[in-house]
Structures are given as C-alpha cells and as structure tokens.
Amino acid sequence: PTMPTLLIILSSLLALTSASIYVRAIIKGKAKPHRTTRIVILLFTLLATASLIAKHDTVAVWLAAVSTIQAIIIFTLSLKY
C-alpha cells in the first residue's frame, strides 16, 4: 500500500477508537451529546461520504464512511441519553 493509503487506514482506526471511548462515556452517563450538534455532524459526514463516492474515491471514502457510522451511532445515542 502507498503512504496515503496507510495514513487513511491509521486515521480510520483512530476515529473508531475515539468514537468507542465517547460512546462508552455516553452509556455510563458521563457525557451527554447534544442532538442539534450531532444531527449537523451527521449531515456533514453523510455529504462528505456521498461526495467521495460520487468521485469514485476508493481511499478517502473509508475514513468518511467511518466518520458517518460514528455520527449515526452517537446521534442515535443522543436521542436516548
């Protein structure tokens, strides 16, 4: 793999790690996500992912997809917690 590909993989793993820590804090009641903020983040990540898919980007789309999945999970949790 090329250097950009390796950096995207590393970035995706870091994004998953940070999201898991935040999700755990939400479930334990130590953090409370704001719904409005989370829906805006979700819309932006969806737009970025759709844009990369439309451009047929096969590398950066993974980081955007991970961010979108993270945004969906946290937004969903913001509705409950």
Tab-separated table of C-alpha atoms in Angstrom:
chain	number	residue	atom	x	y	z
A	1	PRO	CA	0.000	0.000	0.000
A	2	THR	CA	1.034	3.575	-0.605
A	3	MET	CA	1.683	6.091	2.160
A	4	PRO	CA	-1.671	7.900	1.693
A	5	THR	CA	-3.484	4.560	1.955
A	6	LEU	CA	-1.654	3.679	5.165
A	7	LEU	CA	-2.427	7.087	6.647
A	8	ILE	CA	-6.127	6.722	5.798
A	9	ILE	CA	-6.179	3.299	7.480
A	10	LEU	CA	-4.481	4.721	10.567
A	11	SER	CA	-6.874	7.685	10.638
A	12	SER	CA	-9.866	5.362	10.362
A	13	LEU	CA	-8.633	3.263	13.271
A	14	LEU	CA	-8.086	6.366	15.394
A	15	ALA	CA	-11.578	7.606	14.538
A	16	LEU	CA	-13.067	4.287	15.627
A	17	THR	CA	-11.096	4.378	18.875
A	18	SER	CA	-12.172	7.903	19.776
A	19	ALA	CA	-15.798	7.099	18.999
A	20	SER	CA	-15.752	3.988	21.178
A	21	ILE	CA	-14.422	5.985	24.135
A	22	TYR	CA	-17.113	8.642	23.656
A	23	VAL	CA	-19.880	6.038	23.258
A	24	ARG	CA	-18.791	4.355	26.471
A	25	ALA	CA	-18.890	7.705	28.305
A	26	ILE	CA	-22.397	8.368	26.962
A	27	ILE	CA	-23.676	4.977	28.089
A	28	LYS	CA	-22.127	5.416	31.546
A	29	GLY	CA	-23.782	8.841	31.844
A	30	LYS	CA	-20.500	10.778	31.951
A	31	ALA	CA	-21.194	12.577	28.663
A	32	LYS	CA	-24.375	13.870	27.064
A	33	PRO	CA	-24.304	14.546	23.317
A	34	HIS	CA	-26.353	17.483	22.071
A	35	ARG	CA	-28.888	16.400	19.460
A	36	THR	CA	-28.613	19.514	17.316
A	37	THR	CA	-24.839	19.300	17.132
A	38	ARG	CA	-24.972	15.592	16.379
A	39	ILE	CA	-27.507	15.940	13.543
A	40	VAL	CA	-25.367	18.662	11.924
A	41	ILE	CA	-22.253	16.474	12.197
A	42	LEU	CA	-24.210	13.546	10.773
A	43	LEU	CA	-25.391	15.597	7.789
A	44	PHE	CA	-21.880	16.866	7.055
A	45	THR	CA	-20.323	13.405	7.248
A	46	LEU	CA	-23.065	11.969	5.039
A	47	LEU	CA	-22.443	14.719	2.499
A	48	ALA	CA	-18.683	14.129	2.565
A	49	THR	CA	-19.123	10.376	2.149
A	50	ALA	CA	-21.596	10.812	-0.712
A	51	SER	CA	-19.237	13.263	-2.405
A	52	LEU	CA	-16.313	10.850	-2.198
A	53	ILE	CA	-18.444	8.008	-3.514
A	54	ALA	CA	-19.568	10.197	-6.424
A	55	LYS	CA	-15.907	10.988	-7.206
A	56	HIS	CA	-15.117	7.249	-7.138
A	57	ASP	CA	-12.507	7.828	-4.434
A	58	THR	CA	-11.522	4.391	-3.175
A	59	VAL	CA	-9.134	5.527	-0.440
A	60	ALA	CA	-10.514	8.505	1.473
A	61	VAL	CA	-14.065	7.166	1.344
A	62	TRP	CA	-13.176	4.724	4.137
A	63	LEU	CA	-12.346	7.492	6.607
A	64	ALA	CA	-15.503	9.368	5.645
A	65	ALA	CA	-17.582	6.197	5.985
A	66	VAL	CA	-16.147	5.506	9.441
A	67	SER	CA	-16.964	9.072	10.452
A	68	THR	CA	-20.509	8.680	9.140
A	69	ILE	CA	-21.039	5.429	11.037
A	70	GLN	CA	-19.661	7.082	14.168
A	71	ALA	CA	-22.013	10.055	13.670
A	72	ILE	CA	-25.028	7.762	13.206
A	73	ILE	CA	-24.255	5.858	16.404
A	74	ILE	CA	-23.686	8.961	18.503
A	75	PHE	CA	-26.756	10.719	17.098
A	76	THR	CA	-28.854	7.658	17.906
A	77	LEU	CA	-27.476	7.640	21.438
A	78	SER	CA	-28.277	11.352	21.772
A	79	LEU	CA	-31.944	10.500	21.301
A	80	LYS	CA	-31.892	8.077	24.217
A	81	TYR	CA	-29.400	9.569	26.685
